[in-house]
Short mmCIF file of C-alpha atoms in Angstrom, two decimals:
data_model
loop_
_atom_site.label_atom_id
_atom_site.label_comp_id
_atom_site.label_asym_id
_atom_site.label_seq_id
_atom_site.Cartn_x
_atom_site.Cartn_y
_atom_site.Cartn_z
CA UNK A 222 79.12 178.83 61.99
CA UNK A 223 80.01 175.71 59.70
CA UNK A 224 83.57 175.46 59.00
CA UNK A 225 84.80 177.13 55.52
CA UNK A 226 87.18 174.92 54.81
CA UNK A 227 87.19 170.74 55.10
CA UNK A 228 89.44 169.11 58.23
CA UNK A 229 92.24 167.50 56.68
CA UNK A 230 91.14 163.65 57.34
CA UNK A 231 87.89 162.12 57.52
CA UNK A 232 86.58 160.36 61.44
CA UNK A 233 87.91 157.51 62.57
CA UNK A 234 85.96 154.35 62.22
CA UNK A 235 86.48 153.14 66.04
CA UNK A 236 85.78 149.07 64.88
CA UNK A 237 88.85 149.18 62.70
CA UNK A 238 90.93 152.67 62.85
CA UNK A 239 90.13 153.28 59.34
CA UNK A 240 89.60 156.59 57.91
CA UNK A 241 85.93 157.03 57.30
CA UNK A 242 85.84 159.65 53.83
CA UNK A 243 81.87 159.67 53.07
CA UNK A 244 79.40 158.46 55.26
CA UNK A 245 75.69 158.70 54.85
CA UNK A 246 73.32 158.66 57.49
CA UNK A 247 69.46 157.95 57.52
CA UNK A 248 69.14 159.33 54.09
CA UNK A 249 66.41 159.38 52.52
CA UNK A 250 65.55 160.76 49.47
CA UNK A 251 62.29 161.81 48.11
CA UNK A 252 60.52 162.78 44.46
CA UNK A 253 57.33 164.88 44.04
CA UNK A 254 55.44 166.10 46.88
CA UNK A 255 51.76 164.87 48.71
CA UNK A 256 50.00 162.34 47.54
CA UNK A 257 52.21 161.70 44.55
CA UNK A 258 55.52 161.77 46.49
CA UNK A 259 57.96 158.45 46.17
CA UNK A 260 61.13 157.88 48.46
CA UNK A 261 63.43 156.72 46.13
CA UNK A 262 65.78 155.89 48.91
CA UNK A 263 64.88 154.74 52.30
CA UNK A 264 67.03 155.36 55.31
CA UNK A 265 70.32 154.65 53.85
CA UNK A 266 73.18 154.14 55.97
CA UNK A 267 76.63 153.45 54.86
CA UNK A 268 80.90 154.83 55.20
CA UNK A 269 83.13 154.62 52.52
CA UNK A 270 86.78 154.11 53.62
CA UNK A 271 89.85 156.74 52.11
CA UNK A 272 90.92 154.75 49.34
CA UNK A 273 88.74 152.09 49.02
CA UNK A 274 86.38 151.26 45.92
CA UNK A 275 83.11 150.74 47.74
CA UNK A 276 80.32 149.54 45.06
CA UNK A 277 76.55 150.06 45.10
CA UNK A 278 75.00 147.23 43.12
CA UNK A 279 71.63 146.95 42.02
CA UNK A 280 69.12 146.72 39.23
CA UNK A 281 67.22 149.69 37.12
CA UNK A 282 65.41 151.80 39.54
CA UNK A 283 66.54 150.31 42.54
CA UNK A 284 68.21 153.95 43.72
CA UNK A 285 71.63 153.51 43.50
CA UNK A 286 72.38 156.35 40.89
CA UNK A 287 69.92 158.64 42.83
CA UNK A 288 72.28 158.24 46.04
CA UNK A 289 75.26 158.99 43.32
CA UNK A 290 73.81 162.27 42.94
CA UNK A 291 72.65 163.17 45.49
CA UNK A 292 76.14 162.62 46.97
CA UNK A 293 77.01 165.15 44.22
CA UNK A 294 73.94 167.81 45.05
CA UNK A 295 72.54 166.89 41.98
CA UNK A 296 69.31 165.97 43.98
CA UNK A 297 69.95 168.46 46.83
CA UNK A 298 66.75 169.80 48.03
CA UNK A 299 65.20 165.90 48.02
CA UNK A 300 66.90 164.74 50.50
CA UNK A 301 67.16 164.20 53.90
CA UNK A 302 69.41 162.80 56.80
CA UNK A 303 73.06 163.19 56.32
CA UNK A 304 75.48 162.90 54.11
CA UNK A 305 79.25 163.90 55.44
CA UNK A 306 82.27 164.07 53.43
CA UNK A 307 85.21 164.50 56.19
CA UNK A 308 83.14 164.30 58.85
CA UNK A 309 81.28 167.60 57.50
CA UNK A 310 77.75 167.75 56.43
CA UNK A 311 77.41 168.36 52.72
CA UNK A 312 74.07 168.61 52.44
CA UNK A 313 71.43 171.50 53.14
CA UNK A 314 73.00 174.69 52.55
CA UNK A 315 76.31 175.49 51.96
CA UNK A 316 78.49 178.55 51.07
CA UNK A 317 80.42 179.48 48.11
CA UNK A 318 83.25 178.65 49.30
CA UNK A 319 82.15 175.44 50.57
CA UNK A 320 80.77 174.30 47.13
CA UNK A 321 83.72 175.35 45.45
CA UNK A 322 85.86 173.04 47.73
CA UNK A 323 83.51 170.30 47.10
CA UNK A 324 83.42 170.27 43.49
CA UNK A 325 87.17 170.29 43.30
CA UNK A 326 87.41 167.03 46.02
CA UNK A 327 84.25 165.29 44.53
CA UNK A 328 83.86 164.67 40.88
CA UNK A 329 81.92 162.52 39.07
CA UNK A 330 82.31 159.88 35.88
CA UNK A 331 78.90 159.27 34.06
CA UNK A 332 77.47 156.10 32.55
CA UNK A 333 76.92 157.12 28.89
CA UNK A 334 79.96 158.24 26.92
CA UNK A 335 78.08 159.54 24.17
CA UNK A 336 76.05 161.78 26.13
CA UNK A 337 78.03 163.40 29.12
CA UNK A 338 80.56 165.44 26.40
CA UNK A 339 79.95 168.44 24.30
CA UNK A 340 80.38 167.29 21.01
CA UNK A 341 80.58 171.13 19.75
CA UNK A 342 83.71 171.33 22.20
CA UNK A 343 87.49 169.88 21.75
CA UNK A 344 88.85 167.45 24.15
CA UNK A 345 91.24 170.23 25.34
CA UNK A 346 88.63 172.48 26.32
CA UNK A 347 86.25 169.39 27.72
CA UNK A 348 89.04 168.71 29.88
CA UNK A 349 90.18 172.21 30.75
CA UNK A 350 86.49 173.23 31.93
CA UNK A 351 87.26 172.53 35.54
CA UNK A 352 90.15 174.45 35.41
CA UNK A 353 88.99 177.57 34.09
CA UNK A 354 86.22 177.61 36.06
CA UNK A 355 88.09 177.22 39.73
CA UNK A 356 91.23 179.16 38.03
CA UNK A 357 93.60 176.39 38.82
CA UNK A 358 96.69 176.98 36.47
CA UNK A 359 99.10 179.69 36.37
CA UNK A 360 99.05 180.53 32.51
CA UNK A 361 98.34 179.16 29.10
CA UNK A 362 101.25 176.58 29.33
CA UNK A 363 100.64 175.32 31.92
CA UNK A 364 97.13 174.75 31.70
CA UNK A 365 98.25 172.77 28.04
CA UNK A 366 100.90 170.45 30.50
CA UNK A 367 98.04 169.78 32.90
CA UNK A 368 95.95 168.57 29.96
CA UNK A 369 98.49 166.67 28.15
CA UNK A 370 99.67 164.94 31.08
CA UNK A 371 96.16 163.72 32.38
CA UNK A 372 95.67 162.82 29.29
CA UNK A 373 98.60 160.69 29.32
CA UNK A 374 97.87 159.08 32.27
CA UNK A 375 94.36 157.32 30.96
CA UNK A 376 96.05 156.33 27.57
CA UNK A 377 95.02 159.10 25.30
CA UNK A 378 97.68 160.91 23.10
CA UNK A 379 98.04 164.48 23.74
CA UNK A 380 97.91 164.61 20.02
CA UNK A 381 93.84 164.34 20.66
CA UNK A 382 93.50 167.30 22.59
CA UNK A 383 92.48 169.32 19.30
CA UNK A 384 89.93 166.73 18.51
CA UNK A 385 85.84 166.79 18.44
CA UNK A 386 84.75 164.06 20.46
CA UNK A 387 82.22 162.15 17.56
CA UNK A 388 86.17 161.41 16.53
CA UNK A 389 86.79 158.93 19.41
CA UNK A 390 85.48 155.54 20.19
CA UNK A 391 83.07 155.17 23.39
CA UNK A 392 86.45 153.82 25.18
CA UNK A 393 87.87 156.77 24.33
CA UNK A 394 85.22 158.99 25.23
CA UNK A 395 84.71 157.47 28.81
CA UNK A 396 88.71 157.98 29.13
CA UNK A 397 88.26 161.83 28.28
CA UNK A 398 85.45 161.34 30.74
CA UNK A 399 87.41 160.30 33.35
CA UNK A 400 90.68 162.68 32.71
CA UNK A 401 88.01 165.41 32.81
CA UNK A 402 87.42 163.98 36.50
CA UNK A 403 90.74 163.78 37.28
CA UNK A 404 92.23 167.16 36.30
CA UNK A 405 90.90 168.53 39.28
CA UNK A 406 92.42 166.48 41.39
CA UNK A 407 89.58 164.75 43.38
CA UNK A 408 89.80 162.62 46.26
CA UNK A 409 86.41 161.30 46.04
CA UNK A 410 84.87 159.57 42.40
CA UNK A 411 81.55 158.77 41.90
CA UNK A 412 81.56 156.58 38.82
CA UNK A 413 78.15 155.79 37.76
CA UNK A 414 78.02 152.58 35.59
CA UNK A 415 81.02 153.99 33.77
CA UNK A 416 81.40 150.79 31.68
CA UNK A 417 77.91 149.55 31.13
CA UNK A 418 77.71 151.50 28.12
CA UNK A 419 81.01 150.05 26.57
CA UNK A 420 81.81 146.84 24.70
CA UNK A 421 82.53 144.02 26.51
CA UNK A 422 86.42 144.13 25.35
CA UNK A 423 86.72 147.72 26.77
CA UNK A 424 85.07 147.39 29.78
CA UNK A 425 88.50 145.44 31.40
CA UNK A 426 90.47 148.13 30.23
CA UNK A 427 88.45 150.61 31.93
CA UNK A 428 88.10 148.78 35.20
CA UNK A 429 92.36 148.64 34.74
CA UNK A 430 92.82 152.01 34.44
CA UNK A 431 90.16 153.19 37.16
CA UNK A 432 92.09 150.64 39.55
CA UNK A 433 95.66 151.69 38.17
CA UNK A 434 94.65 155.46 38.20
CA UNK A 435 93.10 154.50 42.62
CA UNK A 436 97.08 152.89 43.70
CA UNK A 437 98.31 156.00 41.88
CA UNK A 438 96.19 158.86 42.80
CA UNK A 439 95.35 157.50 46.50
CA UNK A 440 91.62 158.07 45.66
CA UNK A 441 88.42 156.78 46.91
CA UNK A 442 85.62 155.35 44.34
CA UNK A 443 81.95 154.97 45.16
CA UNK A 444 81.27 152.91 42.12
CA UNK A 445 77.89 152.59 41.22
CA UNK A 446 76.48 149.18 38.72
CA UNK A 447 74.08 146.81 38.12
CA UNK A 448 75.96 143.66 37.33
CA UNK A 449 78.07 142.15 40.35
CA UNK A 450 80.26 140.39 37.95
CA UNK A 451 81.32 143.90 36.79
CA UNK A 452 82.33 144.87 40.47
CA UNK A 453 84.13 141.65 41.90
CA UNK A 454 86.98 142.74 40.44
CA UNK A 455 87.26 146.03 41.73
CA UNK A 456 85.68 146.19 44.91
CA UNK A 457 86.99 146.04 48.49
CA UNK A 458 83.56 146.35 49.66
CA UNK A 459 79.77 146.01 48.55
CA UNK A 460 76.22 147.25 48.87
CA UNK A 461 73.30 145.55 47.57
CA UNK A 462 70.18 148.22 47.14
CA UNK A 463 67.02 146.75 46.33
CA UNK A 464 64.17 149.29 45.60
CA UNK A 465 65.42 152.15 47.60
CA UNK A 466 67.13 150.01 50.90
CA UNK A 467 70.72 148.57 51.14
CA UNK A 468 69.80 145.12 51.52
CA UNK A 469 72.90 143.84 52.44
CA UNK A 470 77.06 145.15 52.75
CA UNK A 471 79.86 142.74 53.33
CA UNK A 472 83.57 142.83 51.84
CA UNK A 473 83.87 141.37 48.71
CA UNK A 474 84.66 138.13 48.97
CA UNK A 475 82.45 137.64 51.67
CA UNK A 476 79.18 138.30 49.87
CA UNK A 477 80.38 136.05 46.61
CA UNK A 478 80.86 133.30 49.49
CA UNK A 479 78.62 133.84 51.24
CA UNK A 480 75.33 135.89 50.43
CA UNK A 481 73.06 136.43 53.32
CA UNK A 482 69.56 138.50 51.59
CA UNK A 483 67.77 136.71 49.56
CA UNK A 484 68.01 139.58 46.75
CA UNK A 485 72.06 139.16 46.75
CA UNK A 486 71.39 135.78 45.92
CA UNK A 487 69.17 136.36 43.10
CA UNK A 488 71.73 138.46 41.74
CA UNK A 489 74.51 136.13 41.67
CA UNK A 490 72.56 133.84 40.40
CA UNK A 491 72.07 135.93 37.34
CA UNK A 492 76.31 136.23 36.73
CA UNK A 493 76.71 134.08 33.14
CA UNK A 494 78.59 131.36 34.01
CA UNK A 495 81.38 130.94 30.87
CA UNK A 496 81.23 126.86 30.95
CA UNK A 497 79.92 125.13 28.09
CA UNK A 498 79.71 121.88 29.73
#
């Protein structure tokens, strides 16, 4: 009998005594069946650390936002191997209860602003859905305080809550995005290219806040791009996936210095390099 409810801490990582959150193990992760089947993902293999930002770089196609969802059961029945969240395997078949713990610790912050909110709905109701649907407030006011103050916390006013989303910039949106993520408390974010679809300006602030919102929340990001410029800053460690294999993982600083696959390189090589002369 699985366990209803998660252990407290993740598994020990033995090399350094580090708490091991996510892990994935073998996974790989398939699309269509027979003849016209393609792995999308080939025997990947990778922990993620409590509190870390770990970042999955690579280009269009190259899997990384397939392992982002399937990390979030999106792509459930595709795939195989393990993925374990707490030491606990979170894919296959799970109960009610189970999935209702999971959504709460796991939540997810998409790439396209425009797209991921219900432009029929007001912000206070976008960011109350979580909370209605896993009951977690006492009563009307309080429900309104939870709002407000998450709203606070990634620089909206809680003046906005009775506003349509087409009202907001795609800053804005993405930060209704993300307090929509955070109002249920997660430990665990998977933020898929949450600034690639924002102006250059806005993308700092966005990386600020996710990194301001990590020291304050003690939370864990699997942060998913294309563009390793985007990710130096905010990464303690990285993955390089390169049609459907993780080609390479070193800390951050480590790969910049010193790139070992030939694919990294490539990449780097790529970063715009702001000197005229």
């Amino acid at each position: 009998e699985r366990m209803k409810h998660l252990p407290e801490h993740g598994p020990l990582d033995e090399k350094n005594g580090r708490e091991i959150l996510l892990s994935l193990k073998n996974v790989d992760i398939t699309f269509g069946k027979g003849d016209n089947a393609v792995k999308a993902v080939k025997d990947a293999s990778f922990d993620i650390y409590k509190g870390e930002t770990f970042s999955l770089v690579g280009e269009s196609g190259s899997g990384k936002t397939t392992i982002g969802r399937a990390i979030m059961r999106i792509y459930n029945n595709n795939t195989e191997g393990d993925i374990l969240f707490h030491g606990e395997k979170i894919n296959g078949k799970l109960t009610k209860a189970q999935l209702k713990e999971l959504r709460m610790k796991i939540q997810m912050v998409f790439q396209d602003p425009m797209a991921s909110l219900n432009d029929r709905a007001k912000v206070d109701y976008i960011i109350s859905e979580g909370l209605h649907n896993y009951h977690l407030y006492d009563s009307e006011q309080h429900r309104k305080e939870k709002v407000g103050s998450i709203m606070g916390k990634v620089g909206l006013s809680p003046d906005f809550a009775s506003r349509f989303p087409h009202e907001f910039s795609g800053g804005q949106r993405q930060r209704i995005g993300i307090a929509r993520s955070l109002v249920m408390d997660p430990e665990f974010i998977v933020a898929d290219e949450p600034i690639s679809a924002l102006d250059v300006s806005i993308r700092a602030q966005i990386i600020n806040l996710l990194n301001k919102l990590r020291q304050e929340r003690d939370l864990t990001y699997l942060f998913i791009a294309h563009d390793l410029s985007v990710v130096r800053f905010i990464s303690d460690r990285i993955a390089v996936i390169t049609k459907g294999r993780i080609v390479e993982l070193a800390d951050c600083d480590e790969l910049f210095e010193h790139p070992l696959h030939p694919y990294t390189k490539a990449l780097l090589s790529a970063i715009p390099y702001p000197d005229p002369d």
